[in-house]
Short mmCIF file of C-alpha atoms in Angstrom, two decimals:
data_model
loop_
_atom_site.label_atom_id
_atom_site.label_comp_id
_atom_site.label_asym_id
_atom_site.label_seq_id
_atom_site.Cartn_x
_atom_site.Cartn_y
_atom_site.Cartn_z
CA MET Z 21 47.96 -13.25 -10.60
CA LYS Z 22 51.03 -11.20 -9.70
CA ILE Z 23 51.09 -7.68 -8.28
CA ASP Z 24 54.17 -5.50 -7.78
CA PHE Z 25 53.84 -3.32 -4.66
CA SER Z 26 57.36 -1.89 -4.78
CA LYS Z 27 56.37 1.31 -6.60
CA THR Z 28 53.32 2.17 -4.51
CA ILE Z 29 53.73 0.83 -0.96
CA SER Z 30 56.47 1.68 1.53
CA HIS Z 31 57.75 0.04 4.68
CA ASN Z 32 55.26 0.40 7.59
CA ASP Z 33 52.44 1.76 5.40
CA VAL Z 34 48.89 1.10 6.59
CA VAL Z 35 46.96 0.40 3.41
CA ALA Z 36 43.15 0.41 3.38
CA VAL Z 37 41.73 -1.67 0.54
CA ALA Z 38 38.58 -0.05 -0.86
CA LEU Z 39 36.35 -3.09 -0.37
CA SER Z 40 32.99 -3.16 -2.14
CA GLY Z 41 32.56 -6.91 -1.81
CA GLY Z 42 32.98 -7.48 -5.54
CA ALA Z 43 35.40 -10.02 -6.99
CA ASP Z 44 38.06 -7.42 -7.84
CA SER Z 45 38.36 -5.80 -4.41
CA MET Z 46 38.02 -9.14 -2.59
CA ALA Z 47 40.88 -10.56 -4.68
CA LEU Z 48 43.03 -7.49 -3.94
CA LEU Z 49 42.38 -7.74 -0.19
CA HIS Z 50 43.23 -11.44 -0.15
CA TYR Z 51 46.42 -10.95 -2.19
CA MET Z 52 47.61 -8.02 -0.09
CA GLN Z 53 46.95 -9.83 3.18
CA LYS Z 54 48.88 -12.79 1.88
CA ASN Z 55 51.91 -10.64 0.99
CA ALA Z 56 51.77 -7.95 3.68
CA LYS Z 57 53.96 -9.68 6.23
CA ASN Z 58 56.81 -10.26 3.80
CA SER Z 59 56.58 -6.64 2.59
CA SER Z 60 56.27 -5.07 6.07
CA PHE Z 61 53.03 -3.17 5.60
CA LYS Z 62 49.64 -3.48 7.28
CA VAL Z 63 46.36 -4.13 5.46
CA ILE Z 64 42.92 -3.00 6.57
CA ALA Z 65 39.66 -2.53 4.65
CA LEU Z 66 37.45 0.45 3.87
CA ASN Z 67 33.84 0.28 2.70
CA VAL Z 68 31.66 3.10 1.36
CA GLU Z 69 27.89 2.56 1.15
CA HIS Z 70 26.85 4.99 -1.58
CA GLY Z 71 23.11 5.04 -0.96
CA ILE Z 72 22.33 4.26 -4.59
CA ARG Z 73 20.92 0.71 -4.79
CA GLY Z 74 18.76 0.68 -1.71
CA GLU Z 75 18.65 -2.61 0.21
CA SER Z 76 20.93 -4.31 -2.30
CA SER Z 77 23.73 -1.85 -1.54
CA LYS Z 78 23.19 -2.25 2.20
CA LYS Z 79 23.39 -6.03 1.84
CA ASP Z 80 26.77 -5.68 0.09
CA THR Z 81 28.02 -3.60 3.01
CA GLU Z 82 26.74 -6.21 5.47
CA PHE Z 83 28.58 -8.88 3.48
CA VAL Z 84 31.81 -6.87 3.76
CA LYS Z 85 31.29 -6.33 7.49
CA ALA Z 86 30.66 -10.04 8.09
CA PHE Z 87 33.68 -11.10 6.03
CA CYS Z 88 36.01 -8.70 7.83
CA ARG Z 89 34.65 -9.71 11.23
CA ASP Z 90 35.07 -13.43 10.50
CA ASN Z 91 38.58 -12.94 9.10
CA ASN Z 92 39.88 -10.47 11.69
CA VAL Z 93 40.25 -7.62 9.18
CA GLU Z 94 40.04 -4.11 10.56
CA LEU Z 95 37.27 -2.28 8.69
CA LEU Z 96 36.51 1.43 8.21
CA THR Z 97 32.91 2.13 7.16
CA TYR Z 98 31.35 5.21 5.57
CA THR Z 99 27.78 5.95 4.48
CA VAL Z 100 27.02 8.69 1.95
CA ASP Z 101 23.98 9.88 -0.02
CA SER Z 102 25.12 9.98 -3.64
CA VAL Z 103 21.64 10.77 -5.00
CA LYS Z 104 21.17 13.84 -2.81
CA HIS Z 105 24.72 15.02 -3.50
CA ALA Z 106 24.16 14.61 -7.26
CA GLN Z 107 21.05 16.79 -7.09
CA GLU Z 108 22.74 19.47 -4.98
CA LYS Z 109 25.85 19.66 -7.15
CA ASN Z 110 24.17 18.98 -10.51
CA LEU Z 111 26.27 15.87 -11.09
CA SER Z 112 25.54 12.49 -12.60
CA ILE Z 113 25.07 9.68 -10.08
CA GLU Z 114 28.40 8.20 -11.17
CA GLN Z 115 30.23 11.51 -10.69
CA SER Z 116 28.55 12.08 -7.35
CA ALA Z 117 29.41 8.61 -6.05
CA ARG Z 118 33.04 8.98 -7.11
CA GLU Z 119 33.38 12.41 -5.53
CA LEU Z 120 31.95 11.23 -2.22
CA ARG Z 121 33.89 7.97 -2.31
CA TYR Z 122 37.22 9.73 -2.73
CA GLY Z 123 36.21 12.17 -0.03
CA CYS Z 124 35.92 9.19 2.30
CA PHE Z 125 39.32 7.88 1.17
CA PHE Z 126 41.06 11.15 1.97
CA ASP Z 127 39.19 11.46 5.26
CA ALA Z 128 40.57 8.08 6.31
CA ILE Z 129 44.08 9.19 5.39
CA LYS Z 130 43.88 12.64 6.97
CA SER Z 131 42.43 11.23 10.20
CA GLY Z 132 45.42 8.88 10.49
CA LYS Z 133 43.43 5.67 10.14
CA CYS Z 134 45.58 4.64 7.19
CA THR Z 135 48.43 6.05 5.12
CA LYS Z 136 47.14 4.95 1.70
CA VAL Z 137 43.99 3.62 0.06
CA ALA Z 138 44.24 0.87 -2.58
CA THR Z 139 41.51 0.53 -5.19
CA ALA Z 140 40.93 -2.55 -7.32
CA HIS Z 141 41.03 -0.91 -10.74
CA HIS Z 142 42.41 -3.43 -13.23
CA GLN Z 143 43.51 -3.67 -16.84
CA ALA Z 144 39.97 -3.72 -18.27
CA ASP Z 145 38.99 -0.67 -16.20
CA ASN Z 146 42.02 1.15 -17.54
CA ALA Z 147 41.21 0.29 -21.16
CA GLU Z 148 37.59 1.28 -20.61
CA SER Z 149 38.59 4.64 -19.14
CA ILE Z 150 40.96 5.37 -22.03
CA LEU Z 151 38.32 4.57 -24.65
CA PHE Z 152 35.71 6.57 -22.75
CA ASN Z 153 37.93 9.67 -22.70
CA LEU Z 154 39.01 9.20 -26.31
CA LEU Z 155 35.43 8.98 -27.57
CA ARG Z 156 34.45 12.09 -25.61
CA GLY Z 157 37.24 14.03 -27.33
CA THR Z 158 40.26 14.31 -25.09
CA GLY Z 159 43.84 15.39 -25.53
CA ILE Z 160 46.85 13.17 -24.91
CA LYS Z 161 46.48 13.60 -21.15
CA GLY Z 162 43.14 11.83 -21.26
CA VAL Z 163 44.56 8.73 -22.90
CA THR Z 164 47.35 8.19 -20.38
CA GLY Z 165 45.06 5.95 -18.39
CA ILE Z 166 44.25 5.65 -14.72
CA LEU Z 167 47.07 6.81 -12.48
CA GLU Z 168 48.84 4.01 -10.64
CA ASN Z 169 49.66 6.44 -7.85
CA TYR Z 170 47.46 9.47 -7.23
CA ASP Z 171 48.95 12.14 -4.98
CA GLY Z 172 51.03 9.46 -3.24
CA LYS Z 173 47.90 8.43 -1.35
CA ILE Z 174 45.49 6.57 -3.66
CA ILE Z 175 47.12 3.56 -5.30
CA ARG Z 176 45.90 1.11 -7.96
CA PRO Z 177 48.20 -1.93 -7.78
CA MET Z 178 46.21 -4.10 -10.23
CA LEU Z 179 46.26 -1.93 -13.36
CA ASN Z 180 48.35 -4.50 -15.22
CA VAL Z 181 46.19 -7.45 -14.07
CA SER Z 182 43.48 -8.73 -16.42
CA LYS Z 183 39.93 -9.55 -15.36
CA ASP Z 184 40.48 -13.21 -16.27
CA GLU Z 185 43.50 -13.37 -13.95
CA ILE Z 186 41.42 -11.89 -11.13
CA LEU Z 187 38.57 -14.36 -11.62
CA ASN Z 188 41.02 -17.28 -11.79
CA TYR Z 189 42.62 -16.09 -8.54
CA VAL Z 190 39.20 -15.82 -6.86
CA ASN Z 191 38.26 -19.36 -7.96
CA GLU Z 192 41.61 -20.90 -7.03
CA ASN Z 193 41.45 -19.43 -3.53
CA ALA Z 194 37.69 -19.88 -3.01
CA ILE Z 195 37.23 -16.20 -2.21
CA PRO Z 196 33.58 -15.21 -1.64
CA PHE Z 197 32.23 -12.11 -3.35
CA VAL Z 198 29.00 -10.32 -4.29
CA THR Z 199 27.91 -9.00 -7.68
CA ASP Z 200 26.80 -5.40 -8.16
CA GLU Z 201 23.82 -5.84 -10.48
CA THR Z 202 24.27 -2.33 -11.92
CA ASN Z 203 27.50 -3.55 -13.54
CA LEU Z 204 25.33 -5.84 -15.66
CA VAL Z 205 23.05 -3.07 -16.95
CA ASP Z 206 24.20 -1.11 -19.98
CA ASP Z 207 22.31 2.13 -19.30
CA TYR Z 208 25.46 3.85 -18.05
CA THR Z 209 28.02 4.96 -20.65
CA ARG Z 210 30.94 3.12 -19.08
CA ASN Z 211 28.83 -0.01 -18.58
CA TYR Z 212 27.85 0.10 -22.25
CA LEU Z 213 31.50 0.18 -23.25
CA ARG Z 214 32.29 -2.64 -20.81
CA LEU Z 215 29.38 -4.88 -21.80
CA ASN Z 216 28.91 -4.19 -25.51
CA VAL Z 217 31.82 -2.40 -27.15
CA ILE Z 218 34.96 -3.89 -25.61
CA PRO Z 219 33.77 -7.54 -25.95
CA GLU Z 220 33.20 -6.96 -29.69
CA ILE Z 221 36.65 -5.41 -30.06
CA LYS Z 222 38.23 -8.38 -28.27
CA LYS Z 223 36.62 -10.77 -30.74
CA ILE Z 224 38.87 -9.26 -33.40
CA PHE Z 225 41.77 -8.19 -31.15
CA PRO Z 226 41.92 -10.60 -28.18
CA GLU Z 227 44.86 -8.67 -26.65
CA ALA Z 228 43.12 -5.31 -27.03
CA GLU Z 229 43.23 -4.42 -23.33
CA LYS Z 230 46.95 -5.10 -23.12
CA SER Z 231 47.54 -3.10 -26.30
CA ILE Z 232 45.50 -0.15 -25.02
CA THR Z 233 47.40 -0.26 -21.72
CA ARG Z 234 50.72 -0.29 -23.59
CA PHE Z 235 49.58 2.69 -25.66
CA ALA Z 236 48.62 4.54 -22.46
CA GLN Z 237 52.08 3.96 -21.01
CA ILE Z 238 53.68 5.45 -24.13
CA ALA Z 239 51.26 8.38 -24.05
CA LYS Z 240 52.01 8.98 -20.38
CA CYS Z 241 55.76 9.08 -21.00
CA GLU Z 242 55.41 11.53 -23.89
CA ASP Z 243 52.86 13.64 -22.00
CA GLU Z 244 55.25 14.02 -19.07
CA PHE Z 245 58.06 15.07 -21.42
CA MET Z 246 55.88 17.65 -23.20
CA HIS Z 247 54.69 19.03 -19.86
CA LEU Z 248 58.25 19.52 -18.64
CA GLU Z 249 59.19 21.26 -21.89
CA ALA Z 250 56.16 23.56 -21.67
CA GLN Z 251 57.01 24.49 -18.09
CA LYS Z 252 60.30 25.94 -19.29
CA HIS Z 253 58.38 28.63 -21.18
CA VAL Z 254 56.08 29.76 -18.34
CA ARG Z 255 57.02 32.19 -15.57
CA PHE Z 256 54.92 33.38 -12.65
CA ILE Z 257 55.79 36.92 -11.60
CA ASP Z 258 53.84 39.15 -9.20
CA GLY Z 259 50.56 37.29 -9.69
CA ARG Z 260 50.74 37.03 -13.47
CA ALA Z 261 51.85 34.28 -15.85
CA GLU Z 262 54.16 35.00 -18.79
CA ILE Z 263 54.45 32.61 -21.73
CA ASP Z 264 57.24 32.85 -24.30
CA ILE Z 265 56.25 33.12 -27.96
CA PRO Z 266 56.64 32.06 -30.68
CA LEU Z 267 56.13 28.50 -29.49
CA HIS Z 268 54.88 25.37 -31.23
CA ASN Z 269 51.15 24.96 -30.63
CA ALA Z 270 51.71 21.57 -28.98
CA LEU Z 271 53.81 23.27 -26.30
CA LEU Z 272 51.87 26.54 -26.27
CA SER Z 273 48.59 24.82 -25.47
CA ARG Z 274 50.21 23.09 -22.50
CA ALA Z 275 51.86 26.30 -21.40
CA VAL Z 276 48.46 28.03 -21.42
CA ILE Z 277 46.96 25.29 -19.24
CA ILE Z 278 49.90 25.51 -16.83
CA ALA Z 279 49.40 29.29 -16.66
CA LEU Z 280 45.64 29.05 -16.09
CA LYS Z 281 46.05 26.49 -13.34
CA GLY Z 282 48.79 28.56 -11.76
CA LEU Z 283 46.36 31.50 -11.62
CA GLY Z 284 43.77 29.36 -9.85
CA LEU Z 285 41.63 28.06 -12.74
CA GLU Z 286 42.03 24.36 -11.97
CA LYS Z 287 38.80 23.24 -13.65
CA ASP Z 288 36.92 26.22 -15.09
CA TRP Z 289 38.99 26.62 -18.24
CA GLU Z 290 37.83 25.12 -21.54
CA LYS Z 291 39.54 24.21 -24.80
CA ALA Z 292 38.08 27.34 -26.36
CA HIS Z 293 40.08 29.41 -23.86
CA VAL Z 294 43.29 27.62 -24.77
CA ASP Z 295 42.58 28.05 -28.49
CA GLY Z 296 41.83 31.72 -27.92
CA VAL Z 297 45.20 32.32 -26.29
CA ILE Z 298 46.96 30.37 -29.04
CA GLY Z 299 45.24 32.59 -31.61
CA LEU Z 300 46.40 35.65 -29.69
CA SER Z 301 50.03 34.71 -30.37
CA SER Z 302 49.62 35.70 -34.03
CA GLN Z 303 47.77 38.95 -33.29
CA LEU Z 304 49.12 42.48 -32.84
CA ASN Z 305 50.96 43.66 -29.78
CA GLY Z 306 48.45 44.81 -27.16
CA ASP Z 307 45.59 42.63 -28.40
CA LYS Z 308 43.85 40.84 -25.57
CA ILE Z 309 41.00 38.48 -24.74
CA SER Z 310 38.99 37.82 -21.59
CA LEU Z 311 38.82 34.34 -20.12
CA LYS Z 312 36.87 32.88 -17.22
CA GLY Z 313 37.63 33.67 -13.62
CA GLY Z 314 38.50 37.29 -14.37
CA VAL Z 315 41.64 36.26 -16.26
CA THR Z 316 42.81 38.42 -19.15
CA ALA Z 317 45.35 37.31 -21.75
CA ILE Z 318 47.30 39.97 -23.62
CA LYS Z 319 50.04 39.84 -26.22
CA GLU Z 320 53.14 41.79 -25.20
CA TYR Z 321 55.87 41.69 -27.84
CA ASP Z 322 57.58 38.28 -27.45
CA LYS Z 323 55.26 36.90 -24.80
CA ILE Z 324 51.65 36.38 -23.82
CA VAL Z 325 50.73 37.51 -20.33
CA LEU Z 326 47.81 36.08 -18.37
CA TYR Z 327 46.68 37.97 -15.30
CA ILE Z 328 43.69 38.60 -13.09
CA LYS Z 329 42.86 42.27 -13.40
CA PRO Z 330 42.65 43.86 -9.98
CA ILE Z 331 39.61 45.87 -9.01
CA SER Z 332 40.91 49.41 -8.78
CA PRO Z 333 39.18 51.75 -6.32
CA ASP Z 334 37.11 54.48 -7.97
CA CYS Z 335 37.77 57.00 -5.23
CA GLU Z 336 40.38 59.72 -5.35
CA PHE Z 337 42.69 60.65 -2.50
CA SER Z 338 43.65 64.22 -1.79
CA TYR Z 339 47.37 64.65 -2.30
CA GLN Z 340 49.33 64.47 0.94
CA ILE Z 341 52.43 62.96 2.51
CA GLY Z 342 51.76 59.36 3.59
CA SER Z 343 51.08 55.78 2.43
CA PHE Z 344 48.21 54.58 0.26
CA ASP Z 345 46.96 51.06 -0.48
CA PHE Z 346 45.81 50.19 -4.01
CA GLY Z 347 45.23 46.44 -3.75
CA LYS Z 348 48.40 44.65 -4.82
CA ILE Z 349 50.26 48.00 -5.03
CA LYS Z 350 51.16 50.27 -2.14
CA ILE Z 351 52.54 53.75 -2.68
CA GLU Z 352 54.35 56.08 -0.37
CA ILE Z 353 54.92 59.83 -0.56
CA LYS Z 354 57.55 61.13 1.82
CA SER Z 355 59.71 64.18 2.41
CA VAL Z 356 63.46 63.64 1.97
CA GLU Z 357 66.62 65.69 2.51
CA ARG Z 358 67.60 68.13 -0.26
CA GLN Z 359 71.07 66.61 -0.53
CA THR Z 360 69.86 63.08 -1.33
CA ASN Z 361 70.83 61.59 -4.67
CA LEU Z 362 68.25 62.99 -7.09
CA LYS Z 363 69.14 60.46 -9.79
CA ILE Z 364 67.79 57.56 -7.77
CA GLY Z 365 64.04 57.20 -7.52
CA LEU Z 366 61.29 59.68 -8.36
CA LYS Z 367 61.82 63.00 -6.56
CA ALA Z 368 60.10 66.34 -7.05
CA ASP Z 369 59.88 69.89 -5.77
CA GLU Z 370 57.13 69.75 -3.15
CA ASP Z 371 56.27 73.44 -3.49
CA LYS Z 372 55.46 72.97 -7.19
CA ILE Z 373 52.66 70.47 -6.48
CA PRO Z 374 49.31 72.35 -6.39
CA LYS Z 375 47.13 72.08 -3.28
CA ASN Z 376 44.24 70.63 -5.32
CA ALA Z 377 46.29 67.69 -6.65
CA VAL Z 378 44.79 64.20 -6.20
CA ILE Z 379 46.02 60.62 -6.24
CA ARG Z 380 44.06 58.48 -8.70
CA PHE Z 381 44.24 56.18 -11.71
CA LYS Z 382 44.30 57.30 -15.34
CA LYS Z 383 41.34 58.89 -17.07
CA ASP Z 384 40.46 59.80 -20.62
CA GLY Z 385 42.10 63.04 -21.66
CA ASP Z 386 45.10 62.75 -19.35
CA LYS Z 387 48.29 64.40 -20.60
CA PHE Z 388 51.88 64.36 -19.40
CA THR Z 389 54.83 66.74 -19.77
CA LYS Z 390 58.00 64.71 -20.03
CA PHE Z 391 61.45 65.73 -18.79
CA GLY Z 392 63.02 68.36 -21.03
CA GLY Z 393 59.59 69.61 -22.13
CA GLY Z 394 57.01 68.47 -24.62
CA THR Z 395 53.48 67.44 -23.69
CA LYS Z 396 51.86 64.22 -24.90
CA SER Z 397 48.72 62.30 -24.14
CA LEU Z 398 49.37 59.96 -21.22
CA GLY Z 399 48.64 56.98 -23.45
CA ASP Z 400 51.22 58.02 -26.06
CA PHE Z 401 53.83 58.64 -23.38
CA MET Z 402 53.25 55.17 -21.90
CA THR Z 403 53.48 53.66 -25.38
CA ASP Z 404 56.83 55.39 -25.90
CA LYS Z 405 57.98 53.93 -22.57
CA LYS Z 406 56.74 50.47 -23.66
CA ILE Z 407 54.56 50.13 -20.59
CA PRO Z 408 52.26 47.11 -21.16
CA LEU Z 409 48.57 47.92 -21.55
CA ARG Z 410 47.63 45.62 -18.66
CA ILE Z 411 49.75 47.71 -16.29
CA ARG Z 412 48.58 51.17 -17.35
CA ASP Z 413 45.24 50.98 -15.54
CA GLU Z 414 47.02 49.86 -12.37
CA LEU Z 415 49.53 52.70 -12.05
CA PRO Z 416 48.61 55.31 -9.42
CA LEU Z 417 49.03 58.91 -10.53
CA VAL Z 418 49.28 62.36 -8.99
CA ALA Z 419 47.27 64.76 -11.14
CA VAL Z 420 45.54 68.11 -11.27
CA ASP Z 421 42.49 67.83 -13.50
CA ASN Z 422 43.93 66.05 -16.59
CA ASP Z 423 47.47 67.24 -16.03
CA VAL Z 424 49.47 64.24 -14.73
CA LEU Z 425 52.40 65.19 -12.52
CA VAL Z 426 53.56 61.79 -11.28
CA ILE Z 427 53.30 58.27 -12.71
CA PHE Z 428 54.31 56.05 -9.81
CA GLY Z 429 57.12 53.71 -10.71
CA VAL Z 430 57.66 55.42 -14.08
CA ALA Z 431 58.32 59.17 -14.20
CA ILE Z 432 57.56 62.67 -12.89
CA SER Z 433 56.51 65.64 -14.97
CA ASP Z 434 59.00 68.30 -16.02
CA LYS Z 435 56.64 70.76 -14.27
CA ILE Z 436 57.63 69.57 -10.76
CA LYS Z 437 61.29 68.73 -11.27
CA VAL Z 438 63.86 69.59 -8.60
CA GLU Z 439 65.96 72.65 -9.41
CA LYS Z 440 68.76 74.58 -7.70
CA THR Z 441 66.22 76.81 -5.97
CA THR Z 442 64.24 73.85 -4.57
CA THR Z 443 64.08 73.75 -0.76
CA LYS Z 444 61.61 70.90 -0.14
CA VAL Z 445 62.02 67.53 -1.85
CA VAL Z 446 59.40 64.80 -1.88
CA GLU Z 447 59.90 61.21 -3.07
CA PHE Z 448 57.30 58.98 -4.73
CA ILE Z 449 57.69 55.24 -4.08
CA LYS Z 450 55.72 52.39 -5.66
CA ASN Z 451 55.83 49.06 -3.87
CA ASN Z 452 54.40 45.83 -5.25
CA LYS Z 453 53.28 43.90 -2.19
CA GLY Z 454 55.81 41.24 -1.27
CA LYS Z 455 58.50 43.01 -3.28
CA GLN Z 456 61.09 45.60 -2.33
CA ASN Z 457 60.32 49.25 -2.99
CA GLU Z 458 60.57 50.09 -6.65
CA ARG Z 459 62.67 53.20 -7.24
CA LEU Z 460 63.17 54.19 -10.85
CA ASN Z 461 65.59 56.68 -12.35
CA GLN Z 462 63.99 60.15 -12.36
CA SER Z 463 65.46 60.94 -15.75
CA SER Z 464 63.71 58.03 -17.43
#
C-alpha cells in the first residue's frame, strides 16, 4: 500500500485521522504514523460515536480509546445522537450521521486541536459513490467522485488505494480492527451497491473500480474547465446576477447554477429551476419566471438577469427636501444654487412642484410628460428608455395623483423644468447603497 501525502498535507500540519476502529481507518492511522516523522507532520486520532448501534457502537469507541491509550496516540472524542438529529431535521440516518460527523471534524479544526482531518475513504468507496450518484440521476459534477481535498481541511489520502491493498496491509502489519456489522447488511442503498452490485460487476470487469476512478478523474478535469468557462459569462452587479445569452446549454446551465449560488441559493435550487431559466433564453424580451428563495429570472435583450426582488414599502412620503430610504436605494432631494450646471443630474424648478406631491413607487394609470412635450403612459415612456422591467417597480417617483413629475435616476417631467425665470432649483439624486450617487443627464 502506498499513499502520496504531498498534495494534501503540509509541513507542521496536525492531522487527525477519523478513527472508527474499522480496518480502513486503522490502516490509515498506522501508515500515517509510520510516515509522519519523515514528512514533518503530526498525527492524532478523532473518534465520533454516532449513537446509532447502541452498545455495539460504544464498544467500537472503547476499542479505539484502548488502542490509542496503549499506543500513545492523542485522541479526540465526540458523542452525537444521529437518530434524534435525523428526526429533527427530517434526514435519513446516514445523512444525519454524516452531517454530525463532519460537524465534529470542523469543530476540531476550528478549536485548534488539529489543522486537518483525514478520512479513510478508498477506491471502492469512490466507485460506490459515483455509481450511487449516477443511478440517482446526476450531472457531470456528481460523477467526479469524492474530493481528495475538501475546503483544504478534510483530506482523503487513500482514494487511489484498493480495499484488497488495505486488507493486505492490515494483515502484514498485524493491525487490530473491529467490524461494523451494519456494513454487512444490505438494507441501506450504499450497502446494497457495495455488497450486491459492485461484486457482480467485478466478476465481469475485475478492474472496474480502477476504471470508474479513472473516469471520475477525467470528469473532474472537464467539469472544472466547463465551470471556468461558464464563470466568464456571469456578472454580479448591485445584488443581481447577469448571464450572457445566447450560450450553449451546457454552459448556460452551469452559469445559472453559479448565479443562483451567488444569490444565496446554495442548496434550494432544483434542476427544474435551471431548465426554466434555460427555456427563458428563447422567450421574448421581458418574459420572466419566479424561482425559489424570492429569486426572479427575467430576459433582458442579450442577457438573463436573476435578482431577489426587494420588498418595496407601501407607504407614501409627503414631498419635501431631505433623504429617504427605500431598501437598497436611497434618494436625496436638495436645494442647489441657480448657477449650477443644469445639464448634469436631475434638476427642477422647486416652485413648480405642487404642495400635495408625494414620493412613491409606480401605480396603474401613471403618466409622464417628457422633455419637449408629449404625454405618455409611464410604462410606455420606460419602454422607450429601455428600462428593464425588474427595475421599474424599484424606481422612486415624485407624483401628484397619476401625474409623474420625477423618475429618480431617469428623468424629470417637462412640467417642472428649469427656465430663465426660475429662482429656486432642486436636485433629485438616486443612490444605490454602496455605490456613488447616480446623476443622470436631465435632457435624457
